[in-house]
Coordinates of N, CA, C and O and ligand atoms in Angstrom, one line a residue:
M1 N -2.3 35.4 -33.8 CA -3.3 34.5 -33.2 C -4.7 35.1 -33.2 O -4.9 36.3 -33.0
S2 N -5.7 34.2 -33.5 CA -7.0 34.7 -33.6 C -7.6 35.0 -32.2 O -7.1 34.5 -31.2
E3 N -8.7 35.8 -32.2 CA -9.4 36.1 -30.9 C -9.9 34.8 -30.2 O -9.8 34.7 -29.1
L4 N -10.5 33.9 -31.1 CA -11.0 32.6 -30.5 C -9.9 31.8 -29.9 O -10.0 31.2 -28.8
G5 N -8.7 31.8 -30.6 CA -7.6 31.1 -30.0 C -7.2 31.6 -28.7 O -6.9 30.8 -27.8
L6 N -7.1 32.9 -28.6 CA -6.7 33.5 -27.3 C -7.7 33.2 -26.2 O -7.4 32.8 -25.1
K7 N -9.0 33.3 -26.6 CA -10.1 33.1 -25.6 C -10.0 31.6 -25.1 O -10.1 31.4 -24.0
Q8 N -9.9 30.7 -26.1 CA -9.8 29.3 -25.7 C -8.6 29.0 -24.8 O -8.7 28.2 -23.9
R9 N -7.5 29.6 -25.1 CA -6.3 29.4 -24.3 C -6.6 29.9 -22.9 O -6.1 29.3 -21.9
L10 N -7.2 31.0 -22.7 CA -7.5 31.5 -21.4 C -8.5 30.6 -20.6 O -8.3 30.4 -19.4
I11 N -9.5 30.1 -21.4 CA -10.4 29.2 -20.7 C -9.7 27.9 -20.3 O -9.9 27.5 -19.1
N12 N -8.9 27.4 -21.1 CA -8.1 26.2 -20.8 C -7.2 26.4 -19.6 O -7.0 25.5 -18.7
K13 N -6.6 27.6 -19.6 CA -5.7 27.9 -18.5 C -6.4 28.0 -17.1 O -6.0 27.5 -16.1
A14 N -7.6 28.5 -17.2 CA -8.5 28.6 -16.0 C -8.9 27.2 -15.5 O -8.9 26.9 -14.4
R15 N -9.3 26.4 -16.5 CA -9.7 25.0 -16.2 C -8.6 24.2 -15.6 O -8.8 23.4 -14.7
K16 N -7.4 24.4 -16.1 CA -6.2 23.7 -15.6 C -6.0 23.9 -14.1 O -5.7 23.0 -13.3
R17 N -6.3 25.1 -13.6 CA -6.2 25.5 -12.2 C -7.4 25.3 -11.4 O -7.5 25.8 -10.3
S18 N -8.4 24.6 -12.0 CA -9.7 24.4 -11.2 C -10.3 23.0 -11.6 O -11.4 22.9 -12.1
L19 N -9.5 22.0 -11.3 CA -9.9 20.6 -11.6 C -10.9 20.2 -10.6 O -10.6 20.2 -9.4
W20 N -12.1 19.7 -11.1 CA -13.0 19.1 -10.2 C -13.0 17.6 -10.4 O -13.1 17.1 -11.5
V21 N -12.8 16.9 -9.3 CA -12.5 15.4 -9.4 C -13.7 14.6 -8.9 O -14.2 14.9 -7.8
L22 N -14.0 13.6 -9.7 CA -15.0 12.6 -9.3 C -14.4 11.3 -9.0 O -13.9 10.6 -9.8
P23 N -14.4 10.9 -7.7 CA -13.9 9.5 -7.4 C -14.9 8.5 -7.7 O -16.1 8.6 -7.5
F24 N -14.4 7.3 -8.2 CA -15.3 6.2 -8.4 C -14.6 4.9 -8.0 O -13.6 4.5 -8.6
N25 N -15.2 4.2 -7.1 CA -14.7 2.9 -6.7 C -15.4 1.8 -7.5 O -16.6 1.6 -7.3
S26 N -14.6 1.2 -8.4 CA -15.2 0.2 -9.3 C -15.2 -1.2 -8.8 O -15.2 -2.1 -9.5
G27 N -15.1 -1.3 -7.4 CA -15.2 -2.7 -6.9 C -13.9 -3.1 -6.1 O -13.7 -4.3 -5.8
G28 N -13.1 -2.1 -5.7 CA -11.8 -2.4 -5.0 C -12.0 -2.7 -3.5 O -13.2 -2.7 -3.0
C29 N -10.9 -2.8 -2.8 CA -11.0 -3.1 -1.4 C -11.2 -1.9 -0.5 O -11.2 -2.0 0.7
N30 N -11.2 -0.7 -1.1 CA -11.3 0.6 -0.4 C -10.0 1.2 0.0 O -10.0 2.3 0.5
G31 N -8.9 0.5 -0.1 CA -7.6 1.0 0.3 C -7.3 2.3 -0.5 O -6.8 3.3 0.1
C32 N -7.4 2.2 -1.8 CA -7.1 3.4 -2.6 C -8.1 4.5 -2.3 O -7.7 5.7 -2.3
A33 N -9.3 4.2 -2.1 CA -10.3 5.2 -1.8 C -9.9 6.0 -0.5 O -10.1 7.2 -0.4
I34 N -9.5 5.3 0.5 CA -9.1 5.9 1.7 C -7.8 6.8 1.5 O -7.8 7.9 2.1
E35 N -6.9 6.3 0.7 CA -5.7 7.2 0.4 C -6.2 8.4 -0.4 O -5.6 9.5 -0.1
L36 N -7.1 8.3 -1.2 CA -7.7 9.5 -1.9 C -8.3 10.5 -1.0 O -8.1 11.7 -1.1
L37 N -9.0 9.9 0.0 CA -9.6 10.8 1.0 C -8.5 11.6 1.8 O -8.7 12.7 2.2
T38 N -7.4 10.9 2.0 CA -6.3 11.6 2.7 C -5.8 12.8 2.0 O -5.4 13.8 2.6
C39 N -5.9 12.7 0.6 CA -5.5 13.9 -0.2 C -6.3 15.1 0.1 O -5.8 16.2 -0.1
V40 N -7.6 15.0 0.4 CA -8.4 16.2 0.7 C -8.4 16.6 2.1 O -9.0 17.6 2.5
S41 N -7.6 15.9 2.9 CA -7.5 16.3 4.3 C -6.5 17.5 4.4 O -5.8 17.8 3.5
P42 N -6.6 18.2 5.6 CA -5.7 19.4 5.7 C -4.2 19.1 5.6 O -3.4 20.0 5.2
R43 N -3.8 17.9 5.9 CA -2.4 17.5 5.8 C -1.9 17.6 4.3 O -0.8 18.2 4.1
S44 N -2.7 17.1 3.3 CA -2.3 17.2 1.9 C -2.8 18.5 1.3 O -2.1 19.1 0.4
D45 N -4.1 18.8 1.6 CA -4.7 20.0 1.1 C -4.6 20.2 -0.4 O -3.9 21.1 -0.9
V46 N -5.3 19.4 -1.2 CA -5.2 19.5 -2.6 C -5.9 20.8 -3.1 O -5.7 21.1 -4.3
E47 N -6.7 21.4 -2.3 CA -7.4 22.6 -2.8 C -6.4 23.7 -3.1 O -6.7 24.7 -3.9
R48 N -5.2 23.6 -2.6 CA -4.1 24.7 -3.0 C -3.8 24.6 -4.4 O -3.2 25.5 -5.0
F49 N -4.1 23.4 -5.1 CA -3.9 23.3 -6.5 C -5.1 23.5 -7.3 O -5.2 23.3 -8.5
G50 N -6.2 23.9 -6.6 CA -7.5 24.2 -7.3 C -8.3 22.9 -7.4 O -9.3 22.9 -8.2
I51 N -7.9 21.8 -6.8 CA -8.5 20.5 -7.0 C -9.7 20.4 -5.9 O -9.5 20.6 -4.7
L52 N -10.9 20.1 -6.4 CA -12.0 20.0 -5.6 C -12.7 18.7 -5.9 O -13.0 18.3 -7.0
V53 N -13.1 17.9 -4.8 CA -13.8 16.7 -5.0 C -15.3 17.0 -5.2 O -15.9 17.7 -4.4
K54 N -15.9 16.4 -6.3 CA -17.3 16.7 -6.6 C -18.0 15.4 -6.8 O -17.4 14.4 -7.3
G55 N -19.3 15.4 -6.4 CA -20.1 14.1 -6.5 C -20.8 14.0 -7.9 O -21.4 12.9 -8.1
S56 N -20.7 14.9 -8.7 CA -21.5 14.9 -10.0 C -20.6 14.8 -11.2 O -19.8 15.6 -11.4
P57 N -20.9 13.8 -12.1 CA -20.1 13.6 -13.3 C -20.3 14.8 -14.2 O -19.4 15.2 -15.0
R58 N -21.5 15.5 -14.2 CA -21.7 16.6 -15.1 C -20.9 17.8 -14.7 O -20.8 18.8 -15.5
H59 N -20.3 17.9 -13.5 CA -19.5 19.0 -13.1 C -18.0 18.6 -13.0 O -17.2 19.5 -12.7
A60 N -17.7 17.4 -13.3 CA -16.3 16.9 -13.1 C -15.4 17.0 -14.3 O -15.9 16.9 -15.4
D61 N -14.1 17.3 -14.1 CA -13.1 17.4 -15.2 C -12.3 16.1 -15.2 O -11.9 15.6 -16.2
V62 N -12.1 15.5 -14.0 CA -11.2 14.3 -13.9 C -12.0 13.2 -13.1 O -12.5 13.4 -12.1
L63 N -12.0 12.0 -13.7 CA -12.6 10.8 -13.1 C -11.4 10.0 -12.5 O -10.5 9.6 -13.3
V64 N -11.5 9.8 -11.2 CA -10.4 9.0 -10.6 C -11.0 7.6 -10.2 O -12.0 7.5 -9.4
V65 N -10.5 6.6 -10.9 CA -11.1 5.2 -10.7 C -10.1 4.3 -9.9 O -9.0 4.3 -10.2
D66 N -10.7 3.7 -8.9 CA -9.9 2.7 -8.2 C -10.6 1.4 -8.1 O -11.8 1.3 -8.3
G67 N -9.8 0.3 -8.0 CA -10.4 -1.0 -8.0 C -10.5 -1.6 -9.4 O -10.4 -0.9 -10.4
P68 N -10.7 -3.0 -9.4 CA -10.9 -3.6 -10.7 C -12.3 -3.2 -11.2 O -13.1 -2.9 -10.3
V69 N -12.6 -3.3 -12.4 CA -14.0 -2.9 -12.8 C -14.8 -4.2 -12.8 O -14.4 -5.2 -13.5
T70 N -15.8 -4.3 -11.9 CA -16.6 -5.5 -11.8 C -17.7 -5.4 -12.9 O -18.0 -4.4 -13.4
T71 N -18.2 -6.6 -13.3 CA -19.2 -6.6 -14.3 C -20.5 -5.9 -13.9 O -21.2 -5.3 -14.7
K72 N -20.7 -5.8 -12.6 CA -21.9 -5.1 -12.0 C -21.7 -3.6 -12.2 O -22.7 -2.9 -12.5
L73 N -20.5 -3.1 -12.1 CA -20.3 -1.6 -12.2 C -19.8 -1.1 -13.6 O -19.8 0.1 -13.8
K74 N -19.6 -2.0 -14.5 CA -19.0 -1.7 -15.8 C -19.9 -0.7 -16.5 O -19.4 0.4 -17.0
D75 N -21.2 -1.0 -16.7 CA -22.1 -0.1 -17.4 C -22.3 1.3 -16.7 O -22.4 2.3 -17.4
R76 N -22.3 1.2 -15.4 CA -22.4 2.5 -14.6 C -21.2 3.4 -14.9 O -21.3 4.6 -15.0
L77 N -20.0 2.8 -14.8 CA -18.8 3.5 -15.1 C -18.8 4.1 -16.4 O -18.5 5.3 -16.6
L78 N -19.2 3.4 -17.4 CA -19.3 3.9 -18.8 C -20.2 5.1 -18.9 O -19.9 6.1 -19.5
R79 N -21.4 4.9 -18.3 CA -22.4 6.0 -18.3 C -21.9 7.3 -17.6 O -22.1 8.4 -18.1
I80 N -21.2 7.1 -16.5 CA -20.6 8.2 -15.8 C -19.6 8.9 -16.6 O -19.6 10.2 -16.8
Y81 N -18.8 8.2 -17.3 CA -17.7 8.7 -18.2 C -18.4 9.5 -19.3 O -17.9 10.6 -19.6
Q82 N -19.4 9.0 -19.9 CA -20.1 9.7 -21.0 C -20.8 10.9 -20.5 O -21.0 11.9 -21.3
Q83 N -21.2 11.0 -19.3 CA -21.9 12.2 -18.7 C -20.9 13.3 -18.5 O -21.4 14.5 -18.3
M84 N -19.7 13.1 -18.4 CA -18.7 14.1 -18.1 C -18.5 15.0 -19.3 O -18.4 14.5 -20.4
P85 N -18.5 16.4 -19.1 CA -18.2 17.2 -20.2 C -16.8 17.2 -20.7 O -15.9 16.9 -19.9
E86 N -16.5 17.6 -22.0 CA -15.2 17.7 -22.5 C -14.6 19.1 -22.1 O -15.4 20.0 -22.0
P87 N -13.3 19.3 -21.9 CA -12.3 18.2 -21.9 C -12.3 17.5 -20.5 O -12.6 18.1 -19.5
K88 N -12.0 16.2 -20.6 CA -12.1 15.4 -19.4 C -10.9 14.4 -19.4 O -10.3 14.2 -20.5
A89 N -10.5 14.0 -18.2 CA -9.4 13.1 -18.1 C -9.7 12.0 -17.1 O -10.6 12.2 -16.2
V90 N -9.0 10.8 -17.3 CA -9.2 9.7 -16.4 C -7.9 9.3 -15.7 O -6.9 9.2 -16.4
V91 N -8.0 9.2 -14.4 CA -6.8 8.7 -13.6 C -7.1 7.3 -13.0 O -8.2 7.2 -12.4
A92 N -6.3 6.4 -13.3 CA -6.4 5.0 -12.7 C -5.6 4.9 -11.5 O -4.4 5.1 -11.5
L93 N -6.2 4.6 -10.4 CA -5.5 4.6 -9.1 C -5.2 3.2 -8.7 O -6.1 2.3 -8.5
G94 N -3.9 2.9 -8.5 CA -3.5 1.6 -8.0 C -3.3 0.5 -9.0 O -3.6 0.7 -10.2
S95 N -3.0 -0.7 -8.6 CA -2.7 -1.8 -9.5 C -4.0 -2.4 -10.0 O -4.0 -3.1 -11.0
C96 N -5.1 -2.3 -9.3 CA -6.3 -2.9 -9.7 C -6.8 -2.5 -11.0 O -7.1 -3.3 -11.9
P97 N -7.0 -1.2 -11.3 CA -7.5 -0.8 -12.6 C -6.5 -1.1 -13.7 O -6.9 -1.3 -14.9
A98 N -5.2 -1.2 -13.4 CA -4.2 -1.5 -14.4 C -4.2 -3.0 -14.8 O -4.1 -3.3 -16.0
S99 N -4.3 -3.9 -13.8 CA -4.1 -5.3 -14.1 C -5.1 -6.2 -13.4 O -4.9 -7.4 -13.3
N100 N -6.1 -5.6 -12.7 CA -7.1 -6.3 -11.9 C -6.4 -6.6 -10.5 O -7.1 -7.1 -9.6
G101 N -5.1 -6.4 -10.4 CA -4.5 -6.6 -9.1 C -4.8 -8.0 -8.5 O -4.8 -9.0 -9.1
V102 N -5.1 -7.9 -7.2 CA -5.3 -9.2 -6.4 C -6.6 -9.8 -6.9 O -6.9 -11.0 -6.5
F103 N -7.5 -9.1 -7.6 CA -8.8 -9.6 -8.0 C -8.7 -10.3 -9.4 O -9.7 -10.8 -9.9
D104 N -7.5 -10.4 -10.0 CA -7.4 -10.9 -11.3 C -7.8 -12.4 -11.3 O -7.4 -13.2 -10.5
G105 N -8.6 -12.7 -12.3 CA -9.1 -14.1 -12.4 C -10.5 -14.3 -11.7 O -11.0 -15.4 -11.9
C106 N -10.9 -13.3 -10.9 CA -12.2 -13.5 -10.2 C -13.3 -13.5 -11.3 O -13.3 -12.8 -12.3
Y107 N -14.4 -14.3 -11.0 CA -15.5 -14.4 -11.9 C -16.2 -13.1 -12.3 O -16.8 -13.0 -13.3
G108 N -16.2 -12.2 -11.3 CA -17.0 -10.9 -11.5 C -16.2 -9.8 -12.0 O -16.7 -8.6 -12.0
V109 N -15.0 -10.0 -12.5 CA -14.2 -8.8 -12.9 C -14.2 -8.7 -14.4 O -14.0 -9.6 -15.1
A110 N -14.5 -7.4 -14.8 CA -14.5 -7.1 -16.3 C -13.4 -6.3 -16.7 O -13.2 -6.0 -17.9
G111 N -12.5 -5.9 -15.8 CA -11.4 -5.0 -16.2 C -10.3 -5.7 -16.9 O -10.5 -6.9 -17.3
P112 N -9.2 -5.1 -17.2 CA -8.7 -3.8 -16.7 C -9.4 -2.6 -17.2 O -10.2 -2.7 -18.2
L113 N -9.2 -1.5 -16.6 CA -10.0 -0.3 -16.9 C -9.9 0.2 -18.3 O -10.9 0.6 -18.9
D114 N -8.7 0.1 -18.9 CA -8.6 0.7 -20.3 C -9.3 -0.2 -21.3 O -9.3 0.2 -22.5
K115 N -9.8 -1.3 -20.9 CA -10.7 -2.1 -21.9 C -12.1 -1.4 -22.0 O -12.8 -1.6 -22.9
I116 N -12.4 -0.5 -21.0 CA -13.7 0.0 -20.9 C -13.8 1.5 -21.2 O -14.6 2.0 -22.0
I117 N -12.8 2.3 -20.6 CA -12.7 3.7 -20.9 C -11.3 4.1 -21.1 O -10.4 3.4 -20.6
P118 N -11.0 5.2 -21.9 CA -9.6 5.6 -22.1 C -9.0 6.1 -20.8 O -9.7 6.8 -20.1
V119 N -7.7 5.8 -20.5 CA -7.1 6.2 -19.3 C -5.9 7.2 -19.7 O -5.2 6.9 -20.6
D120 N -5.8 8.3 -19.0 CA -4.8 9.3 -19.3 C -3.6 9.1 -18.3 O -2.5 9.3 -18.8
V121 N -3.8 8.8 -17.1 CA -2.7 8.7 -16.1 C -2.9 7.5 -15.3 O -4.0 7.2 -14.8
W122 N -1.8 6.7 -15.1 CA -1.8 5.5 -14.3 C -1.0 5.9 -13.0 O 0.1 6.4 -13.1
V123 N -1.5 5.6 -11.9 CA -0.8 5.8 -10.6 C -0.6 4.5 -10.0 O -1.5 3.8 -9.5
P124 N 0.7 4.0 -10.0 CA 1.0 2.7 -9.5 C 1.0 2.6 -7.9 O 1.1 3.6 -7.3
G125 N 0.8 1.4 -7.4 CA 0.8 1.2 -6.0 C -0.4 0.4 -5.5 O -1.4 0.3 -6.2
C126 N -0.3 -0.2 -4.3 CA -1.4 -0.9 -3.8 C -1.4 -0.8 -2.2 O -0.9 -1.6 -1.5
P127 N -2.0 0.3 -1.8 CA -2.5 1.5 -2.5 C -1.4 2.5 -2.8 O -0.3 2.4 -2.1
P128 N -1.6 3.4 -3.7 CA -0.6 4.5 -3.9 C -0.6 5.4 -2.7 O -1.6 5.6 -2.1
R129 N 0.6 6.1 -2.5 CA 0.6 7.1 -1.5 C -0.1 8.4 -1.9 O -0.2 8.6 -3.1
P130 N -0.5 9.2 -0.9 CA -1.2 10.4 -1.3 C -0.4 11.3 -2.2 O -1.0 11.9 -3.1
E131 N 0.9 11.4 -2.0 CA 1.8 12.2 -2.9 C 1.7 11.7 -4.3 O 1.6 12.6 -5.2
A132 N 1.7 10.4 -4.5 CA 1.6 9.9 -5.9 C 0.2 10.2 -6.5 O 0.1 10.5 -7.7
I133 N -0.8 10.1 -5.7 CA -2.2 10.4 -6.2 C -2.3 11.9 -6.6 O -2.8 12.2 -7.7
I134 N -1.7 12.8 -5.8 CA -1.8 14.2 -6.1 C -1.0 14.4 -7.4 O -1.4 15.2 -8.3
H135 N 0.2 13.8 -7.5 CA 1.0 13.9 -8.7 C 0.3 13.5 -9.9 O 0.3 14.1 -11.0
G136 N -0.5 12.4 -9.8 CA -1.2 11.8 -10.9 C -2.3 12.8 -11.4 O -2.5 13.0 -12.6
I137 N -3.0 13.3 -10.4 CA -4.1 14.2 -10.7 C -3.6 15.5 -11.4 O -4.1 16.0 -12.4
T138 N -2.5 16.0 -10.8 CA -1.9 17.3 -11.4 C -1.4 17.0 -12.8 O -1.3 18.0 -13.6
K139 N -1.0 15.8 -13.1 CA -0.5 15.5 -14.5 C -1.7 15.7 -15.5 O -1.4 16.0 -16.7
T140 N -2.9 15.6 -15.1 CA -4.0 15.8 -16.0 C -4.2 17.2 -16.4 O -4.8 17.6 -17.4
M141 N -3.6 18.1 -15.6 CA -3.7 19.6 -15.9 C -3.1 19.9 -17.3 O -3.7 20.7 -18.0
Q142 N -2.1 19.2 -17.6 CA -1.4 19.4 -19.0 C -2.4 19.0 -20.1 O -2.6 19.7 -21.1
K143 N -3.1 17.9 -19.9 CA -4.1 17.5 -20.9 C -5.3 18.5 -21.0 O -5.7 18.9 -22.1
I144 N -5.8 18.9 -19.8 CA -6.9 19.8 -19.8 C -6.5 21.1 -20.5 O -7.3 21.7 -21.2
E145 N -5.3 21.6 -20.2 CA -4.9 22.9 -20.8 C -4.6 22.8 -22.3 O -4.9 23.7 -23.1
G146 N -4.2 21.6 -22.7 CA -3.8 21.4 -24.1 C -4.9 21.2 -25.1 O -4.8 21.4 -26.3
L147 N -6.1 20.8 -24.6 CA -7.2 20.5 -25.4 C -7.9 21.8 -25.9 O -7.9 22.8 -25.3
K148 N -8.6 21.6 -27.1 CA -9.2 22.8 -27.7 C -10.5 23.2 -26.9 O -10.8 24.3 -26.8
K149 N -11.2 22.2 -26.5 CA -12.5 22.5 -25.8 C -12.7 21.5 -24.7 O -12.3 20.4 -24.7
Ligands
LIG1 S1 -4.8 -1.4 -5.7 FE1 -4.7 -2.4 -3.7 S2 -5.5 -0.9 -2.2 FE2 -6.2 -0.3 -4.3 S3 -8.2 -1.2 -4.5 FE3 -6.7 -2.6 -5.4 S4 -6.2 -4.1 -3.7 FE4 -7.2 -2.3 -2.8

């Protein structure tokens, strides 16, 4: 194994255990956002997995999107995704990003999410339970570790 390969593997291993998460509500009812906040409470304590909620896309590894993507927020979501450094992953929270959920057919909805940005993990539910959200975010660890950069 080359020196660069070993170095990259070590970097990826460290990244895997230090996921910084950026939540983004793309127009949902806030139910999923509240469940996501529960994950950072002492009861769930996601920091034991190295997961930290961050407000800046330039520092984030994982983008967690909830709600259907509205036409008003579509361009902002795309811009935020482009601002995130590689390697990055996207988690879709709840049924809204997957199928527009209860907002399907509304005039202002541009989703589903995978029409706009690539999605790595889908977390079902309306809203999903905190355990499911944590499981979804930790699933991105495999992707972050497996990427070259
Ligand atoms: S999936 Fe359900 S709880 Fe989550 S934003 Fe959509 S309607 Fe609200």
